[in-house]
Coordinates of C-alpha atoms in Angstrom, one line a residue:
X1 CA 0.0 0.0 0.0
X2 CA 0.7 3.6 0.1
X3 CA 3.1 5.2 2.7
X4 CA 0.8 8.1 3.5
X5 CA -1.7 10.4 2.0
X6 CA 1.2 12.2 0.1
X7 CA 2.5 9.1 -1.7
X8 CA -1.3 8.6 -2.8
X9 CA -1.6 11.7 -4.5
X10 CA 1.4 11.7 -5.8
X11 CA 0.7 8.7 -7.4
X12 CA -2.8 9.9 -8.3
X13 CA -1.5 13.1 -9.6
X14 CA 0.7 10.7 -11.9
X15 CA -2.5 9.4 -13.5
X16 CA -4.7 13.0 -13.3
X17 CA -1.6 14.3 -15.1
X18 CA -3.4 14.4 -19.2
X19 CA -7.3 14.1 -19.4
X20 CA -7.4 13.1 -22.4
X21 CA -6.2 10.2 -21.5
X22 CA -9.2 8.2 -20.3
X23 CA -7.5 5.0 -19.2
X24 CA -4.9 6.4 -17.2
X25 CA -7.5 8.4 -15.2
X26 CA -10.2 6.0 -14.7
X27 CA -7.7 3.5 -13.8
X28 CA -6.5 6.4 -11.3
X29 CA -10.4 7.2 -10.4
X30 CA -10.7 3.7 -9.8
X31 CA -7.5 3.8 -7.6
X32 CA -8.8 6.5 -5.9
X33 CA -12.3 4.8 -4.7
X34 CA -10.8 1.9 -3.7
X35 CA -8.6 3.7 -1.0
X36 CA -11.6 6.2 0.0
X37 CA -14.3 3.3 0.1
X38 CA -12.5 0.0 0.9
X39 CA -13.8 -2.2 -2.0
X40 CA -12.3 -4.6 -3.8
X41 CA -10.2 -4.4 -7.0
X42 CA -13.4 -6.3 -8.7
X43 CA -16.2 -4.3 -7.8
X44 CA -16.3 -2.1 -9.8
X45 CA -18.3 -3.5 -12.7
X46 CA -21.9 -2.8 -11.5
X47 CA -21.9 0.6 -10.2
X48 CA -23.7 3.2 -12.1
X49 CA -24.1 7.2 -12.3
X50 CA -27.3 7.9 -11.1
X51 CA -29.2 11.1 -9.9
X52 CA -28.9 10.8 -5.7
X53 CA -31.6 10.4 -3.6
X54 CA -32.4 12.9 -0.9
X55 CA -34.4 10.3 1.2
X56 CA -33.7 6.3 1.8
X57 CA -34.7 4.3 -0.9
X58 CA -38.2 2.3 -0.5
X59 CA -36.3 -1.0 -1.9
X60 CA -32.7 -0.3 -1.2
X61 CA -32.3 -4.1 -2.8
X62 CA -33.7 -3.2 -5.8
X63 CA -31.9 0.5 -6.0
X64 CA -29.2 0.5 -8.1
X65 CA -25.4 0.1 -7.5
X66 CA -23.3 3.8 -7.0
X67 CA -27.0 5.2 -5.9
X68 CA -25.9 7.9 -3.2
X69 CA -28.7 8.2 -0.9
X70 CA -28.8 9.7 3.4
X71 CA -29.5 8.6 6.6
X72 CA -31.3 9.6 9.2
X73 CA -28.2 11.1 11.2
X74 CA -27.5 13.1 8.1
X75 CA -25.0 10.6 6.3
X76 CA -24.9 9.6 3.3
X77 CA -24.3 6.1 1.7
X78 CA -23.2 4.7 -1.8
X79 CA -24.9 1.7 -3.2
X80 CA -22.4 -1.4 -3.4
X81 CA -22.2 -5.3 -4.7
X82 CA -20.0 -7.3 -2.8
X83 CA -18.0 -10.1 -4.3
X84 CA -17.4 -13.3 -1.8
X85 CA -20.7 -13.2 -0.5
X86 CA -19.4 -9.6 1.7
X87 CA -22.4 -8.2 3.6
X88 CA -22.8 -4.0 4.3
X89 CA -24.4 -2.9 0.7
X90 CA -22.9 0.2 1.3
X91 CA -20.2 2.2 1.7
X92 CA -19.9 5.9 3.7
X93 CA -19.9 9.1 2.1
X94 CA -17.4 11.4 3.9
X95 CA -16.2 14.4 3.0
X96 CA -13.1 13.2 0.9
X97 CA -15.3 10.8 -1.1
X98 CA -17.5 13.2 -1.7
X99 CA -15.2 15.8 -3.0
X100 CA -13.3 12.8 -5.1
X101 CA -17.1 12.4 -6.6
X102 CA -17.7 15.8 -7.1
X103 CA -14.9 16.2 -9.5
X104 CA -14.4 12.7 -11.2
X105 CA -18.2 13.2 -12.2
X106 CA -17.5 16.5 -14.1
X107 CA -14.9 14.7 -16.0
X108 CA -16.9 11.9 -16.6
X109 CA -19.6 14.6 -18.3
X110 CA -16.7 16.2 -20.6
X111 CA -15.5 12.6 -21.6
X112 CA -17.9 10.2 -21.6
X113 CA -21.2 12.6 -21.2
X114 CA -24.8 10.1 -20.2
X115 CA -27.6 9.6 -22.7
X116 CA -31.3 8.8 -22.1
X117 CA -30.6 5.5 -23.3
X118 CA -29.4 3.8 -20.0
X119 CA -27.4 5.0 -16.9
X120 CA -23.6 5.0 -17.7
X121 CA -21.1 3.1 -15.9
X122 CA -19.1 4.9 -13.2
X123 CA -16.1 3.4 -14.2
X124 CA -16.1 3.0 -17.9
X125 CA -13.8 1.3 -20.3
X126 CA -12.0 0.1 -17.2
X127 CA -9.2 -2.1 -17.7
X128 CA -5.5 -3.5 -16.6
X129 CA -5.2 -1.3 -12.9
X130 CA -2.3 -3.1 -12.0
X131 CA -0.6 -2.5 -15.4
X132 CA -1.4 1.2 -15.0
X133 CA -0.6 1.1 -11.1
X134 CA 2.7 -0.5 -11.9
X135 CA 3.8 2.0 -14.7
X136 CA 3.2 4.8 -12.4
X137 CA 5.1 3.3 -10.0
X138 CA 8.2 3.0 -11.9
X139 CA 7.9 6.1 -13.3
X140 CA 8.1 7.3 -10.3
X141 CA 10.3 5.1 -8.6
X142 CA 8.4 4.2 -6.1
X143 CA 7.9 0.1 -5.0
X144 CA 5.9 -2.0 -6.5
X145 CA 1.8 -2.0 -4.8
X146 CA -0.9 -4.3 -6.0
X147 CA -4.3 -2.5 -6.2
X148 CA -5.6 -4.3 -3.8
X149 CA -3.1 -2.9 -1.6
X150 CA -2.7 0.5 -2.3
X151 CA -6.8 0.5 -2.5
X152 CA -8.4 -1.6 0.7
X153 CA -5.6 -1.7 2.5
X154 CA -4.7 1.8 3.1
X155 CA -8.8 2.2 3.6
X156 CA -7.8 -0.1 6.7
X157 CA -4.8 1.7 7.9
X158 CA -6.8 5.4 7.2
X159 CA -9.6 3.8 9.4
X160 CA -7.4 2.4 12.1
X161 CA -5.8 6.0 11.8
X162 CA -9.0 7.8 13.2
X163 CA -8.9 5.4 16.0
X164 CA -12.0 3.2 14.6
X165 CA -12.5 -0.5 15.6
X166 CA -11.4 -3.7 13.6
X167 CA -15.0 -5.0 13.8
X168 CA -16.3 -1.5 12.6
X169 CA -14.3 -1.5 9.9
X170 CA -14.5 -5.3 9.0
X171 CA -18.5 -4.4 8.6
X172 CA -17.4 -1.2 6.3
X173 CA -15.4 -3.6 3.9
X174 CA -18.4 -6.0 3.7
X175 CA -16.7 -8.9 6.0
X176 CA -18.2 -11.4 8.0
X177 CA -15.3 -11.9 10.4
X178 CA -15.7 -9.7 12.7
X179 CA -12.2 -7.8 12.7
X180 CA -10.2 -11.1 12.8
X181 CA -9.5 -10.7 9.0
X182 CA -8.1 -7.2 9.7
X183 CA -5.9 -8.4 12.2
X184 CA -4.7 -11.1 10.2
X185 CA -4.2 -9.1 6.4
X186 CA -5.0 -5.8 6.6
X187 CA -3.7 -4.2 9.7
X188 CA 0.0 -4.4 10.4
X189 CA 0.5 -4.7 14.7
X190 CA 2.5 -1.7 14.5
X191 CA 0.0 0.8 13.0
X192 CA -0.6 3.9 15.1
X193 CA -4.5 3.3 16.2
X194 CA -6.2 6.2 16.5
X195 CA -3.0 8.8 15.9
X196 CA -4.7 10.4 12.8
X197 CA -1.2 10.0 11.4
X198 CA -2.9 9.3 8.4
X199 CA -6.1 10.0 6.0
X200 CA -7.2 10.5 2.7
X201 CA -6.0 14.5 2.0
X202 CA -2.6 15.7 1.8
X203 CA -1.2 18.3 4.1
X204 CA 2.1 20.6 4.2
X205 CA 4.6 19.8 7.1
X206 CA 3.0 23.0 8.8
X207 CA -0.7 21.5 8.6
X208 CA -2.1 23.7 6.0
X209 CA -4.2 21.8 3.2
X210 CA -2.7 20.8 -0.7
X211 CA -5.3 20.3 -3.5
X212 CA -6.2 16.6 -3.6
X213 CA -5.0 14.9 -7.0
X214 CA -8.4 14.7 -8.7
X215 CA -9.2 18.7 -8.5
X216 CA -6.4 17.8 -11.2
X217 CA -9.1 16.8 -13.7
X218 CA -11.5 20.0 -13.3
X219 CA -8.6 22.3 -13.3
X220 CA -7.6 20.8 -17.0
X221 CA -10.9 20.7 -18.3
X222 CA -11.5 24.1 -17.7
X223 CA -8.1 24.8 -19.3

């Protein structure tokens, strides 16, 4: 996995770096979800861009996949389809998601815009991550990370981070083991639980914020 939020953008910034190119930057979109929602490298394949909801779906089972919808405390949620049976069809909407979102949406409009037809794949034309992941990698001479590394497993260390439980986030990644698959892959026995020593958003030494990677794609479009 990543090091820290800094070695994620850069590598994301890698990838954000030419619009145009559409594979490099969904591969890098896709990159990016993974770490901010946990799923799995395969997941991809059924979620959709629809209109959100601003109240919880009568059928959540029947809603579709990538539907953003709230709760009553004033969350909001992302329809998901686990692979392996996972449970949790869902996957929280904070406030780095949502800003990823925001901006990989607009780009999706420029470069491949919806039609009445059908709803549009979130990720389309998606293909090869780790062939992308490991390009940018060497090009920046950085080791070698698998996706589902550098994408579920620094979603583990983030949430370990903020000083969340392994059950908790077990039940966020769709598991059924109750933190004990954490323990055993994802989390490392040394990582700092609950230090916020690291997130989703880079930061200067001093604190102060740096634009995430993906504002990347907004700023070139509008260029």
């Amino acid at each position: 996995m990543c090091e820290d939020d800094q070695q994620l953008h850069q590598l994301l910034a890698y990838m954000f770096r030419d619009p145009k190119e559409k594979g490099w930057v969904v591969a890098g979109a896709w990159l990016a979800f993974m770490a901010l929602a946990g799923l799995r490298p395969g997941e991809y394949a059924t979620l959709q861009r629809v209109p959100a909801m601003d109240q919880f779906p009568a059928n959540l089972d029947t809603a579709p996949c990538g539907l953003v919808y709230p709760l009553p405390d004033g969350t909001r949620r992302l329809k998901v389809a686990r692979l392996k049976n996972g449970q949790n069809p869902a996957v929280l909407v904070h406030a780095a998601l949502a800003d990823f979102l925001l901006h990989y949406n607009r780009w999706l409009e420029i470069y491949f815009p919806r039609t009445e037809a059908a709803p549009a794949a979130l990720f389309p034309e998606l293909n090869s991550v780790g062939w992308y992941l490991n390009r940018a990698c060497k090009r920046l001479e950085l080791k070698k990370m698998k996706p589902h590394g550098f994408g579920r497993a620094y979603y583990v260390r983030v949430r370990r981070s903020m000083g969340v439980d392994d059950a908790t986030i077990a039940c966020e990644l769709g598991q059924r083991t109750d933190g004990a698959l954490i323990r055993s892959v994802y989390g490392h026995p040394k990582d700092p639980v609950g230090g916020m020593l690291h997130d989703w958003l880079p930061a200067n030494p001093d604190g102060t914020a740096i634009t995430p990677a993906w504002h990347r794609l907004c700023q070139s479009v509008k260029s």
